[in-house]
Short mmCIF file of C-alpha atoms in Angstrom, two decimals:
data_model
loop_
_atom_site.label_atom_id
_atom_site.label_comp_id
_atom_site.label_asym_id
_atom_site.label_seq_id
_atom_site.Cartn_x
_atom_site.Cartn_y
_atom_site.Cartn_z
CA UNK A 12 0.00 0.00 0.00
CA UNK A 13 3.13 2.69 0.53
CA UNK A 14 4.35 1.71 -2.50
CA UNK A 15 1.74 2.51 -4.10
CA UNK A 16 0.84 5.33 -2.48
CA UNK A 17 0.60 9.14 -4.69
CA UNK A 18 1.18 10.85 -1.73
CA UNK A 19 3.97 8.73 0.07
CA UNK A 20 6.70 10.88 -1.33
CA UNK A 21 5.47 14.22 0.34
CA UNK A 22 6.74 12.07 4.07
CA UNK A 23 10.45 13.55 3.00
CA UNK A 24 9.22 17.35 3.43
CA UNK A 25 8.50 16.40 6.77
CA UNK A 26 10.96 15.64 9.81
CA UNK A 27 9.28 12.56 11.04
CA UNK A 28 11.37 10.15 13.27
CA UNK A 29 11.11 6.56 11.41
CA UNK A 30 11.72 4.83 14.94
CA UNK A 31 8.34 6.55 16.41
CA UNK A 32 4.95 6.30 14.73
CA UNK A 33 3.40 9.75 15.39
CA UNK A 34 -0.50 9.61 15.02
CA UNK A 35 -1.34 12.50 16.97
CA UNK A 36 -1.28 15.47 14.05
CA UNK A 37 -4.71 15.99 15.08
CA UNK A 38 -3.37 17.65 17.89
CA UNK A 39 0.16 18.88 16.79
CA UNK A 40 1.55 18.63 13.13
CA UNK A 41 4.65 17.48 12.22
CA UNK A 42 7.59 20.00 11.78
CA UNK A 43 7.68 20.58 8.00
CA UNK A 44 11.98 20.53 6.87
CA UNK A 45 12.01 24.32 5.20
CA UNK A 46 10.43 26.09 8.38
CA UNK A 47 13.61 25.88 10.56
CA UNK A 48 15.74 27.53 7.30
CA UNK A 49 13.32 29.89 6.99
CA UNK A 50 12.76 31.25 10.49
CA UNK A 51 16.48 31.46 10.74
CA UNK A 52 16.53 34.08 7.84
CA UNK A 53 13.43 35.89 9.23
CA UNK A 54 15.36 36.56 12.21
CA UNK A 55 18.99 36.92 11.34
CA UNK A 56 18.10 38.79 7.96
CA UNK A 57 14.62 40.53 8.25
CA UNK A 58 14.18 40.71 12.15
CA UNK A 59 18.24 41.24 12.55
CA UNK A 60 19.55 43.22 9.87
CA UNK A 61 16.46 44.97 8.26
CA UNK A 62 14.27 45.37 11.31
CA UNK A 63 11.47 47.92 10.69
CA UNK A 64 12.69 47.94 6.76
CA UNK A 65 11.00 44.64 6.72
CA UNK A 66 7.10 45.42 7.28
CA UNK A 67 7.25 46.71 3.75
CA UNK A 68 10.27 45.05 2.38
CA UNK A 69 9.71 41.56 3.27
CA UNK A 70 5.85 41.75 3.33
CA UNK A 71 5.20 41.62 6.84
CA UNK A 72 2.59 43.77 6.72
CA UNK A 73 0.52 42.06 4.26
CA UNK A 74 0.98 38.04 5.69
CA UNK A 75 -2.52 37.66 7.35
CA UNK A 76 -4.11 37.91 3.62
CA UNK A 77 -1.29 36.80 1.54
CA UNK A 78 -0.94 33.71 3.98
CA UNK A 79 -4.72 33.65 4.49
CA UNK A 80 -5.06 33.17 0.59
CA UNK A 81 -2.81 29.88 1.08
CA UNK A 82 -5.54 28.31 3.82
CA UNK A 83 -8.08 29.57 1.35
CA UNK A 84 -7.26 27.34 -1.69
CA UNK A 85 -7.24 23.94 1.36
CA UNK A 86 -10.68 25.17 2.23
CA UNK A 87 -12.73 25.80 -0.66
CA UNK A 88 -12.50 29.65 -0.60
CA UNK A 89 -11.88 32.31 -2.93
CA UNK A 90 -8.39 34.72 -2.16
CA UNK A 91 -9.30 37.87 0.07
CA UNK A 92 -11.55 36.17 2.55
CA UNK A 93 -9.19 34.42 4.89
CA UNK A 94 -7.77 36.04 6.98
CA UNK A 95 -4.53 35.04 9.86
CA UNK A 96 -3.99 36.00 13.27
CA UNK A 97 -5.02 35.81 16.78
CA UNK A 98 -6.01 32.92 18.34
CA UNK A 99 -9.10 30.27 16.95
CA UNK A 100 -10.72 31.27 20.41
CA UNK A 101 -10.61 35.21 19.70
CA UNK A 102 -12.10 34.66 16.14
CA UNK A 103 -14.79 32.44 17.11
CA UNK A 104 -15.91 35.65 19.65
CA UNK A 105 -15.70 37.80 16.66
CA UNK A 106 -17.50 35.70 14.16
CA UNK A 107 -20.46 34.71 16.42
CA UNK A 108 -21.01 38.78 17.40
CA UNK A 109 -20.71 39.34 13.76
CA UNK A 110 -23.00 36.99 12.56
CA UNK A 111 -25.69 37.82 15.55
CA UNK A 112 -25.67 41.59 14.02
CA UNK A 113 -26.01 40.82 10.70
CA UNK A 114 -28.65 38.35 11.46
CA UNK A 115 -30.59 41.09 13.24
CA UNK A 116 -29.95 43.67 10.92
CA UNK A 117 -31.28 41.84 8.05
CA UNK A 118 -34.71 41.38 9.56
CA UNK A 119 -35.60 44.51 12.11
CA UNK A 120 -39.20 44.13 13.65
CA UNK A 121 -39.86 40.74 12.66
CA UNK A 122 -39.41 37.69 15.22
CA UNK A 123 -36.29 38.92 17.58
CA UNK A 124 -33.17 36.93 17.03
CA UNK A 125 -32.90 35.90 20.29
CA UNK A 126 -30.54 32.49 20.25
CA UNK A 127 -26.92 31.25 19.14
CA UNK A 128 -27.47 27.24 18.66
CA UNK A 129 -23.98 25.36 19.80
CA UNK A 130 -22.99 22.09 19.09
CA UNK A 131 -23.62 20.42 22.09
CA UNK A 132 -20.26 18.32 21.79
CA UNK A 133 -18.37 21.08 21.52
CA UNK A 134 -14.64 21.98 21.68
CA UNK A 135 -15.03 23.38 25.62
CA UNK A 136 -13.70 26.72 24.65
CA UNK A 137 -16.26 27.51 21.81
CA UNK A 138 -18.85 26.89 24.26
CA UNK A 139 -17.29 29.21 26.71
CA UNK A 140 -16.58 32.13 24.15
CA UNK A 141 -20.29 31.56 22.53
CA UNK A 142 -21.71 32.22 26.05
CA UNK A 143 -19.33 35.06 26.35
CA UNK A 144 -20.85 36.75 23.09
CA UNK A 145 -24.35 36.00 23.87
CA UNK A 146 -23.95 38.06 27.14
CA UNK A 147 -22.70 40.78 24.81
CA UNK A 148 -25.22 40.45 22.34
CA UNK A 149 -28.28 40.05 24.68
CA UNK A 150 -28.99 36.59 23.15
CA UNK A 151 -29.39 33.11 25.12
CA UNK A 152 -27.47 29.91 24.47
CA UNK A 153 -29.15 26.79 23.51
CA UNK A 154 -27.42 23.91 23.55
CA UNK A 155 -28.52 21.94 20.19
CA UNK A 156 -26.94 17.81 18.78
CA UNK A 157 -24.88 18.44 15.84
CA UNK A 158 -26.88 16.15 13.84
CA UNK A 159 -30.15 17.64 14.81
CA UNK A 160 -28.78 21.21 13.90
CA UNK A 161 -30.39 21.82 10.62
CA UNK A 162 -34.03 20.98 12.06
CA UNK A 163 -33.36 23.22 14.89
CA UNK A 164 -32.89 26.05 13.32
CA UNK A 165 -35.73 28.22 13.57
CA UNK A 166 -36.74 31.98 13.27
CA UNK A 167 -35.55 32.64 16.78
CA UNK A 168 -32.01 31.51 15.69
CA UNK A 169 -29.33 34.62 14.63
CA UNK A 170 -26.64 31.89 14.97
CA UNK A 171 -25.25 28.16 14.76
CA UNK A 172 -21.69 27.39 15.83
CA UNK A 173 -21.07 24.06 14.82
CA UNK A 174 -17.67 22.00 14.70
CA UNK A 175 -16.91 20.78 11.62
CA UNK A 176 -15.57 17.82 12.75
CA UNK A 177 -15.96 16.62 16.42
CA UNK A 178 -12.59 16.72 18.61
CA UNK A 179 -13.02 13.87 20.38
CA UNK A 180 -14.95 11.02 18.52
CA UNK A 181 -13.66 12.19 14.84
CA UNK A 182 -17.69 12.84 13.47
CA UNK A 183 -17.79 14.48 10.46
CA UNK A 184 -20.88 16.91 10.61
CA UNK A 185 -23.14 18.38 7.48
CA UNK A 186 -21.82 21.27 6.63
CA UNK A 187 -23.85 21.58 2.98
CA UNK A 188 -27.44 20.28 5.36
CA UNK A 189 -26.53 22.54 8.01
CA UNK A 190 -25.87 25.73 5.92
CA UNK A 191 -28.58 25.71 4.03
CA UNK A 192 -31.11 25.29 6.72
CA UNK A 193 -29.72 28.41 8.03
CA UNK A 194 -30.17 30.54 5.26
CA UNK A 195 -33.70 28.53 4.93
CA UNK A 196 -34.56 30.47 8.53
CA UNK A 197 -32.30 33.65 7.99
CA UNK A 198 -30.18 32.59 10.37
CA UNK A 199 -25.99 32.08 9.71
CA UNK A 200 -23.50 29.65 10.78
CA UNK A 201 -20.01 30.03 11.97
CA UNK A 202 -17.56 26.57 11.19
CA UNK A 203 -14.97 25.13 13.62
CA UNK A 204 -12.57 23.78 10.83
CA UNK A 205 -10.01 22.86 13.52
CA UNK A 206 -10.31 19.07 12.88
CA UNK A 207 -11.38 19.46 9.02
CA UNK A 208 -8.82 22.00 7.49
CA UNK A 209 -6.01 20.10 5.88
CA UNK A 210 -7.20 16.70 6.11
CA UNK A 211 -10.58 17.14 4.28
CA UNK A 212 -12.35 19.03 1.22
CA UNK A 213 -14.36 21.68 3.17
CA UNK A 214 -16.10 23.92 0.46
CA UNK A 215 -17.15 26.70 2.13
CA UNK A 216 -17.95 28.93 -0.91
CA UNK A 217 -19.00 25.91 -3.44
CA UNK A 218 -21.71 25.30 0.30
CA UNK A 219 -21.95 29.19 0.92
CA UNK A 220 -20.80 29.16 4.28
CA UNK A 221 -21.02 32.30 6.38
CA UNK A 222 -18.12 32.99 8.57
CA UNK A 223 -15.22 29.65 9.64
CA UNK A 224 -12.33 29.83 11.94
CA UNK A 225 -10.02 27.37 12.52
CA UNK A 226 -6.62 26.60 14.05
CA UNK A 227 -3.26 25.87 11.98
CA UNK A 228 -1.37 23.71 14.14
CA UNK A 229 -2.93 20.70 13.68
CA UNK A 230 -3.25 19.19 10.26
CA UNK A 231 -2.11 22.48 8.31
CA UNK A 232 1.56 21.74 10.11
CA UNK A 233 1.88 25.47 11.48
CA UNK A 234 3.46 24.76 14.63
CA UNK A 235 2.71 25.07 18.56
CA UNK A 236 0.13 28.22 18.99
CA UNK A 237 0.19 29.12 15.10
CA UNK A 238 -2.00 31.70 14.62
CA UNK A 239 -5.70 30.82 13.76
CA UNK A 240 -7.68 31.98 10.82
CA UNK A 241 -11.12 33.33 9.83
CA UNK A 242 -13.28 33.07 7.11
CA UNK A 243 -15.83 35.54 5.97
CA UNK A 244 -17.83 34.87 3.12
CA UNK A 245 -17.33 37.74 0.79
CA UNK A 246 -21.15 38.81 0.36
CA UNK A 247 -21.09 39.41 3.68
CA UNK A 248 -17.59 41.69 4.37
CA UNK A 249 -19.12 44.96 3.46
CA UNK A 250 -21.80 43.71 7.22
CA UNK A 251 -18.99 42.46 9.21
CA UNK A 252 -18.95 44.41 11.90
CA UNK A 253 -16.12 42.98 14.49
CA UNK A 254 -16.11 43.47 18.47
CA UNK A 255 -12.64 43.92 18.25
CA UNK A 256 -11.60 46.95 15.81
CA UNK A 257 -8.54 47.61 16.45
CA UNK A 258 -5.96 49.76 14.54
CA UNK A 259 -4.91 47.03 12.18
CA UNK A 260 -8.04 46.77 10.74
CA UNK A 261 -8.78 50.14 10.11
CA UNK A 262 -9.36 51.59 6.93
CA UNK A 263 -6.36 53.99 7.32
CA UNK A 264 -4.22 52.27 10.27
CA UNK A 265 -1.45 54.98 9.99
CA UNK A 266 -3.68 57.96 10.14
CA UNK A 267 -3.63 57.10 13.86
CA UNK A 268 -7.59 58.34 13.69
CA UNK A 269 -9.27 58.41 17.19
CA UNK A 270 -12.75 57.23 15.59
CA UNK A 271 -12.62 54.16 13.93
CA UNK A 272 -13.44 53.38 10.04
CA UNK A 273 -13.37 50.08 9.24
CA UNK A 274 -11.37 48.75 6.03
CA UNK A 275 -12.64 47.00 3.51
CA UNK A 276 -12.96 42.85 2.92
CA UNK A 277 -11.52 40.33 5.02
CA UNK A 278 -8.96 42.70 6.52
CA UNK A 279 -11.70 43.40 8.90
CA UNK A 280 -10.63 40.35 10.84
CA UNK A 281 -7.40 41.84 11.55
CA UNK A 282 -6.66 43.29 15.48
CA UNK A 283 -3.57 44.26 16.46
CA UNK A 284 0.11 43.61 15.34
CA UNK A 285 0.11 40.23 13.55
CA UNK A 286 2.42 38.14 15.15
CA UNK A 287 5.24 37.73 12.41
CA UNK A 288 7.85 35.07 13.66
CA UNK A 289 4.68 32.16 14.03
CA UNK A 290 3.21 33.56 11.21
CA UNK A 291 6.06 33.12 8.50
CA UNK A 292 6.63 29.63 10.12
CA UNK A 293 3.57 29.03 9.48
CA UNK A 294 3.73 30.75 5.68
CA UNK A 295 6.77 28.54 5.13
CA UNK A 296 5.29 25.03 6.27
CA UNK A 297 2.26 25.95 4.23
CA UNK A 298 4.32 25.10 1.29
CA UNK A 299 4.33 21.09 2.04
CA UNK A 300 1.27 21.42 0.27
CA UNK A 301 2.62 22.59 -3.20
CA UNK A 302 1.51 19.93 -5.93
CA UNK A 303 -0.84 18.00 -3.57
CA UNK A 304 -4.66 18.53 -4.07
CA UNK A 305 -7.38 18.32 -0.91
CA UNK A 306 -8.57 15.36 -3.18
CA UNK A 307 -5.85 13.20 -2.75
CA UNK A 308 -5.93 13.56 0.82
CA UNK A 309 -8.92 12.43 1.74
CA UNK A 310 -8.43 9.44 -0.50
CA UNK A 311 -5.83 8.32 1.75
CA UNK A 312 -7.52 9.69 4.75
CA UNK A 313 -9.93 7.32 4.70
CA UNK A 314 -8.01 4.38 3.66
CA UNK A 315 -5.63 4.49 6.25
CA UNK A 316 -8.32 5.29 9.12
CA UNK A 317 -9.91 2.19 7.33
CA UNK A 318 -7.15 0.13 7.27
CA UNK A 319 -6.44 1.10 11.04
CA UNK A 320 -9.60 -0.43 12.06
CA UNK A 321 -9.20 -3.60 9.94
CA UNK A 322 -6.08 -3.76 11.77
CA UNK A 323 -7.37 -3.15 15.15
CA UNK A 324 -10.00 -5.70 14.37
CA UNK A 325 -6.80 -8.24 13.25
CA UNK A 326 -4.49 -7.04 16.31
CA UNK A 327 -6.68 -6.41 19.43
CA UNK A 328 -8.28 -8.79 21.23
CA UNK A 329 -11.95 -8.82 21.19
CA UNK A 330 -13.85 -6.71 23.26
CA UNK A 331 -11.38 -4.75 24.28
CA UNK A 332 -11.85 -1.75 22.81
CA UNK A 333 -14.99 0.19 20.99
CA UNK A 334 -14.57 2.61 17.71
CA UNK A 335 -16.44 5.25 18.61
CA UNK A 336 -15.60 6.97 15.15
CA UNK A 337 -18.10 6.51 12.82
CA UNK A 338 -18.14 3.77 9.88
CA UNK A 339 -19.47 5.55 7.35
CA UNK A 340 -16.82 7.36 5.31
CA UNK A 341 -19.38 11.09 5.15
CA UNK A 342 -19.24 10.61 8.70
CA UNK A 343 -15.59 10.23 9.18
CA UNK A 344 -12.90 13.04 9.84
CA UNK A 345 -9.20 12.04 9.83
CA UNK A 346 -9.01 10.30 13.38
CA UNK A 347 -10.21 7.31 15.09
CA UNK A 348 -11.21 7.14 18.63
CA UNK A 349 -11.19 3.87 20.16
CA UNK A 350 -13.19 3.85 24.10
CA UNK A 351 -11.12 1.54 25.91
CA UNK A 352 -10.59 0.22 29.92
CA UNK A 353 -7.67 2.21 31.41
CA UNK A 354 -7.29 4.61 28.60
CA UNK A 355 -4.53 6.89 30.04
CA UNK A 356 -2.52 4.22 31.14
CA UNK A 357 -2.95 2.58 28.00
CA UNK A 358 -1.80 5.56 25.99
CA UNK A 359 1.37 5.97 28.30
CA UNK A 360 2.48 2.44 27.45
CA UNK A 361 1.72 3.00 23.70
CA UNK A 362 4.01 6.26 23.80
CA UNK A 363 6.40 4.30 25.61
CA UNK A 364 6.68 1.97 22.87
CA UNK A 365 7.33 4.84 20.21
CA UNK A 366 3.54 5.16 19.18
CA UNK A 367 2.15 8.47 20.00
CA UNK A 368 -1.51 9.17 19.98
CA UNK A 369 -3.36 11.26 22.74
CA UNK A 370 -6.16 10.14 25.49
CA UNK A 371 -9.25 12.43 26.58
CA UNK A 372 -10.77 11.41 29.56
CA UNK A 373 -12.70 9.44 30.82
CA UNK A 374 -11.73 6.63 28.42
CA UNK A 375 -10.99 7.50 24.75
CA UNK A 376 -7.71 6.99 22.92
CA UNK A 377 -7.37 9.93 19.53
CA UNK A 378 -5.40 8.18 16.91
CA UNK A 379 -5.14 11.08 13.90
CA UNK A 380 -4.20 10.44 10.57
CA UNK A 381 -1.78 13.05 8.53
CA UNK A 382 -1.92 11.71 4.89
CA UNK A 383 1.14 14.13 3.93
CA UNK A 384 3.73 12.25 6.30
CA UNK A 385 1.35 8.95 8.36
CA UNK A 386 2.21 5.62 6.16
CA UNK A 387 0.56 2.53 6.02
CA UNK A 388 3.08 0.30 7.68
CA UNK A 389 2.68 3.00 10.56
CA UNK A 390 -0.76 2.26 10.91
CA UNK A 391 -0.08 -1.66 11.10
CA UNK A 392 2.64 -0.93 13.64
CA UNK A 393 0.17 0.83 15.58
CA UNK A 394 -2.68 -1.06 15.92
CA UNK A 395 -0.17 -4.34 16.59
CA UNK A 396 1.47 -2.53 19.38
CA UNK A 397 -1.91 -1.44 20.74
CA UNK A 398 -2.60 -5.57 20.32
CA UNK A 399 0.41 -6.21 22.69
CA UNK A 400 -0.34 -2.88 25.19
CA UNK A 401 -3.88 -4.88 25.65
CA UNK A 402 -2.75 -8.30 25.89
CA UNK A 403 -1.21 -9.79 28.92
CA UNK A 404 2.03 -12.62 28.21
CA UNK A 405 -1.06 -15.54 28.84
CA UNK A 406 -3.48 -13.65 27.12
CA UNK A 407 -5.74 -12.10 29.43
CA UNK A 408 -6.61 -8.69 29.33
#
């Protein structure tokens, strides 16, 4: 199956130990081979010898679009609507005031707007912010199944926040369904593309998606605390109106105006200072991706996760552990979660052994697969050394 496999030759851009089978890029990416030659001239050339020269010079000032164009083309977007910086966190709390104002501005005196639908599995922290901007926004949280989204979407409803893909099981959730029951109700829907971005097609303009955020450290590659990303569809830029204007995304940041004028398109998104040495690290491991299409990946995605579980099946004794991730390949992400006895300790022994995954509490073990650097044999290795992890030396569990 490596041998075979288009994308097996992109593993080289990558600095991936061959004596440790790393299936945890769902929660840290690989370090991509340019980035550490390229952050060396950012700071001894740009940073060191050109300092201020190189906001304009090297194109400082301009990476949260230019770089934001990159994520675009990995998640169905059109350039200038991406936008990098800040934290996934920070943009979700911009996108969901956003979309609560336009949704209220678009239908004054009519049936108030008066809820922001989450995903009830939610990543902890969109919960938390989402609560946050309802306080703001005078709204009320209700607390909605992803898969039962699109029917409860009604005329109450300014907002859904909805993750793409669900952090802990690996659920792949109806982003096409979901988006257009919004619009059906006038309501709009912000994505988490956290677990999506990079290991899936996403299509947010082919599906007209509203606003998405999402985080690049994961299967885009960008490194610990990359800066984050947001989406805003373009129809909607000239109504974005951000909690957080600050003077980077004003229409004339230099004037050093006391009253604010917002710019135009996604530049919007923008805060402060964009945080330049994560930024161009992230710029520069972007470019693993040159010559491989979205396509391709989830081809392999899904027959590694596949093969995984056939070898789990083969490997593991029976009964002793439980896919929680579904079968179905529309309802897979790029991970499989297994619910097993002992979880942590079992994931200690596995990362003992040189296979790295993660554990969430109370009892799953995350096994993500990176199609740009994970190979077959790695997932054999893996689910055999789970095999031994579970097995006793007379065969009891």
């Amino acid at each position: 199956m490596d041998v075979v496999d288009p994308l097996a030759a992109i593993r080289e851009r990558f600095a991936v130990d061959d004596g440790v089978t790393y299936l945890d890029g769902n929660s840290l990416g690989a370090l991509p081979r340019g980035v550490p030659g390229r952050m060396a001239e950012v700071i001894e050339r740009e940073w060191g010898a050109l300092r201020i020269r190189s906001w304009e010079e090297s194109g400082w000032w301009t990476a949260p679009e230019r770089i934001g164009d990159r994520i675009a083309t990995l998640i169905g977007a059109g350039p200038g609507q991406v936008v990098v910086g800040d934290s996934t966190s920070v943009n979700v709390f911009k996108a969901v005031v956003a979309a609560v104002r336009i949704a209220r501005s678009r239908a004054p005196g009519t049936v108030p707007r008066e809820e922001v639908l989450v995903d009830a599995s939610t990543f902890p922290t969109d919960g938390y912010i989402a609560e946050s901007a309802a306080r703001m926004t005078g709204t009320r949280i209700r607390a909605v199944a992803p898969g039962a989204m699109a029917a409860e979407i009604g005329p109450r409803t300014a907002v859904a926040l909805v993750n793409h893909v669900d952090y802990r099981s690996g659920r792949l959730h109806d982003l096409p369904g979901t988006t257009a029951a919004a619009h059906a109700a006038g309501a709009l829907v912000v994505w988490d593309l956290c677990h999506s971005a990079g290991a899936l097609p996403v299509g947010l303009d082919a599906h007209a998606a509203d606003f998405a955020v999402g985080c690049t450290y994961k299967y885009l590659n960008g490194g610990p605390g990359a800066p984050a990303y947001l989406y805003v569809r373009r129809e909607l830029q000239p109504l974005f109106d951000s909690p957080l204007p600050g003077w980077n995304s004003h229409a004339d940041p230099f004037s050093m105006a006391a009253s604010y004028a917002p710019a135009d398109g996604a530049v919007r998104g923008r805060v402060g200072t964009p945080d330049i040495l994560s930024m161009l690290a992230l710029e520069a491991a972007l470019e693993v991706w040159e010559g491989v299409s979205i396509e391709a990946v989830r081809e392999k995605s899904l027959a590694l996760t596949d093969f995984f579980l056939e070898c789990v099946e083969h490997h593991v004794p029976p009964g002793a552990v439980e896919s929680v991730t579904p079968a179905a390949h529309a309802e897979r992400g790029s991970q499989v979660a297994l619910r097993c006895r002992g979880a942590g300790e079992v994931m200690r022994e596995l990362t003992a052994r040189g296979v790295v995954g993660d554990y969430r509490r109370p009892d799953v073990l995350r096994f993500g697969f990176t199609p740009l650097y994970t190979s077959f044999a790695d997932v054999e290795r893996a689910a055999r050394v789970l095999g031994q992890v579970l097995t006793t030396a007379d065969g009891r569990l």
